[in-house]
CSV table of C-alpha atoms in Angstrom, one decimal:
chain,number,residue,atom,x,y,z
E,1,MET,CA,23.9,-37.5,32.4
E,2,ASP,CA,23.9,-36.0,28.9
E,3,LYS,CA,22.0,-33.0,27.6
E,4,LYS,CA,19.4,-35.0,25.7
E,5,GLU,CA,18.4,-36.8,29.0
E,6,CYS,CA,18.2,-33.5,30.8
E,7,LEU,CA,16.1,-31.9,28.2
E,8,GLN,CA,13.6,-34.8,28.5
E,9,LEU,CA,13.4,-34.3,32.2
E,10,LEU,CA,13.0,-30.5,31.8
E,11,LYS,CA,10.0,-31.0,29.4
E,12,LYS,CA,8.1,-32.2,32.5
E,13,PHE,CA,6.7,-28.7,33.0
E,14,GLU,CA,4.8,-28.9,29.7
E,15,GLY,CA,2.3,-31.3,31.5
E,16,SER,CA,0.8,-28.4,33.4
E,17,GLY,CA,-2.7,-27.4,32.2
E,18,PHE,CA,-2.0,-23.7,32.5
E,19,ILE,CA,1.3,-24.0,30.7
E,20,LYS,CA,-0.4,-26.0,27.9
E,21,TYR,CA,-3.2,-23.4,27.7
E,22,CYS,CA,-0.6,-20.6,27.2
E,23,GLY,CA,1.3,-22.7,24.7
E,24,ILE,CA,4.7,-22.5,26.4
E,25,ALA,CA,7.3,-24.9,25.1
E,26,LEU,CA,10.9,-25.7,25.9
E,27,GLU,CA,13.2,-24.9,23.0
E,28,ASP,CA,16.7,-25.6,24.4
E,29,ALA,CA,18.5,-25.7,27.7
E,30,ASP,CA,21.9,-26.2,29.3
E,31,CYS,CA,23.1,-26.1,32.8
E,32,GLY,CA,22.1,-22.6,34.1
E,33,TRP,CA,20.4,-21.5,30.8
E,34,VAL,CA,17.0,-22.1,29.2
E,35,ARG,CA,15.1,-20.9,26.1
E,36,THR,CA,11.4,-21.3,25.8
E,37,SER,CA,8.7,-20.1,23.3
E,38,MET,CA,5.1,-19.1,23.3
E,39,GLN,CA,2.8,-18.5,20.3
E,40,VAL,CA,0.8,-15.3,20.7
E,41,LYS,CA,-2.8,-16.5,20.2
E,42,GLU,CA,-6.2,-14.8,20.8
E,43,GLU,CA,-6.4,-16.3,24.3
E,44,VAL,CA,-3.4,-14.4,25.6
E,45,ILE,CA,-3.9,-10.9,24.2
E,46,ASN,CA,-5.1,-7.7,25.9
E,47,PRO,CA,-8.1,-5.6,24.8
E,48,PHE,CA,-5.8,-3.7,22.4
E,49,GLY,CA,-4.7,-6.8,20.5
E,50,TYR,CA,-1.2,-7.1,22.0
E,51,VAL,CA,0.1,-10.0,24.1
E,52,HIS,CA,-1.0,-9.4,27.7
E,53,GLY,CA,1.6,-8.5,30.2
E,54,GLY,CA,0.4,-11.3,32.4
E,55,ALA,CA,1.0,-13.8,29.6
E,56,LEU,CA,4.6,-12.5,29.2
E,57,ASN,CA,5.1,-12.7,33.0
E,58,THR,CA,3.8,-16.3,32.9
E,59,LEU,CA,6.4,-17.1,30.2
E,60,ILE,CA,9.1,-15.3,32.3
E,61,ASP,CA,8.1,-17.1,35.5
E,62,THR,CA,7.9,-20.5,33.9
E,63,THR,CA,11.3,-20.0,32.1
E,64,GLY,CA,12.9,-18.8,35.3
E,65,GLY,CA,11.6,-21.8,37.2
E,66,ILE,CA,12.9,-24.2,34.6
E,67,VAL,CA,16.3,-22.7,34.6
E,68,CYS,CA,16.5,-23.4,38.4
E,69,TRP,CA,15.7,-27.1,37.6
E,70,THR,CA,18.8,-27.1,35.4
E,71,VAL,CA,21.0,-26.5,38.4
E,72,GLY,CA,19.2,-29.2,40.4
E,73,CYS,CA,16.7,-27.1,42.4
E,74,THR,CA,13.0,-27.2,42.9
E,75,VAL,CA,11.8,-23.7,43.6
E,76,CYS,CA,8.9,-21.3,44.2
E,77,THR,CA,8.9,-17.7,43.1
E,78,LEU,CA,9.8,-15.1,45.7
E,79,ASP,CA,10.0,-12.0,43.6
E,80,LEU,CA,9.6,-11.1,40.0
E,81,SER,CA,10.3,-7.6,38.6
E,82,THR,CA,9.6,-7.0,34.9
E,83,SER,CA,10.2,-4.1,32.6
E,84,PHE,CA,8.0,-4.1,29.4
E,85,ILE,CA,9.8,-2.5,26.5
E,86,ARG,CA,7.7,-3.3,23.4
E,87,ASN,CA,4.9,-5.6,22.4
E,88,VAL,CA,3.6,-7.8,19.6
E,89,LYS,CA,0.2,-8.9,18.3
E,90,VAL,CA,-1.5,-12.2,17.5
E,91,GLY,CA,0.4,-14.5,15.2
E,92,HIS,CA,3.9,-13.7,16.5
E,93,MET,CA,6.1,-16.2,18.4
E,94,VAL,CA,7.9,-14.9,21.5
E,95,PHE,CA,11.0,-16.4,23.1
E,96,ALA,CA,12.3,-16.2,26.6
E,97,GLU,CA,15.9,-16.8,27.6
E,98,ALA,CA,16.7,-17.3,31.3
E,99,ARG,CA,20.1,-17.6,33.0
E,100,VAL,CA,21.1,-18.2,36.6
E,101,ILE,CA,23.0,-15.2,37.9
E,102,ARG,CA,23.7,-16.7,41.3
E,103,LYS,CA,22.7,-19.7,43.4
E,104,THR,CA,23.0,-19.5,47.2
E,105,GLU,CA,22.0,-22.1,49.8
E,106,HIS,CA,18.4,-20.8,49.9
E,107,VAL,CA,17.7,-18.8,46.7
E,108,VAL,CA,18.5,-18.6,43.0
E,109,PHE,CA,18.8,-15.3,41.3
E,110,VAL,CA,17.7,-15.3,37.6
E,111,GLU,CA,17.7,-12.9,34.7
E,112,VAL,CA,15.1,-13.4,31.9
E,113,LYS,CA,14.8,-11.6,28.6
E,114,VAL,CA,11.9,-12.0,26.2
E,115,TYR,CA,12.3,-11.5,22.4
E,116,SER,CA,10.0,-11.3,19.5
E,117,ASP,CA,10.3,-13.6,16.4
E,118,GLU,CA,11.9,-10.5,14.8
E,119,ASN,CA,14.6,-10.6,17.5
E,120,GLU,CA,13.4,-7.4,19.2
E,121,ILE,CA,13.5,-7.3,23.0
E,122,LEU,CA,10.1,-7.2,24.5
E,123,SER,CA,10.8,-7.4,28.2
E,124,LYS,CA,13.5,-7.9,30.8
E,125,ALA,CA,13.0,-9.4,34.2
E,126,SER,CA,14.9,-10.2,37.4
E,127,ALA,CA,13.5,-13.0,39.5
E,128,THR,CA,14.4,-14.5,42.8
E,129,PHE,CA,13.4,-18.1,43.5
E,130,TYR,CA,13.3,-19.9,46.9
E,131,ILE,CA,14.9,-23.3,46.8
E,132,THR,CA,12.3,-25.8,48.1
E,133,GLY,CA,14.3,-28.9,47.5
E,134,ASN,CA,16.7,-30.7,45.2
E,135,TYR,CA,15.6,-31.9,41.8
E,136,SER,CA,17.6,-35.0,42.2
E,137,LYS,CA,17.1,-36.3,38.7
E,138,ILE,CA,19.2,-33.4,37.3
E,139,PRO,CA,22.7,-32.8,38.7
E,140,PRO,CA,23.6,-29.3,39.8
E,141,LYS,CA,26.3,-29.3,37.0
E,142,TRP,CA,26.1,-31.2,33.7
């Protein structure tokens, strides 16, 4: 299977209503690595005009789940720990990059970093995902 075919399968997540609402899109992926984006719009800001931490965590959780797909796993989130470093307002684009740190028989450990469209780091997260099954359409290595 080539990268183009894998990217098409990974875009499956974009069909989720909540993901569409948040405006999260797949930018690029490889085995064990994913990059997504989210436009900061009025619907995802906090009362102070900045992107809401929950919206950033949605981006982080989604990107982390997709990176697990790239190694052939379907997952559910066990743990997510996020450090918020800075923030941006409406009109900016934010990008998340996730990479698999380690995959065991039952869990996948993932690191996710979120950047602004000015390449400033906004947040860093560590996530643990429980493997619920094999995503048989995508091989564990490609």
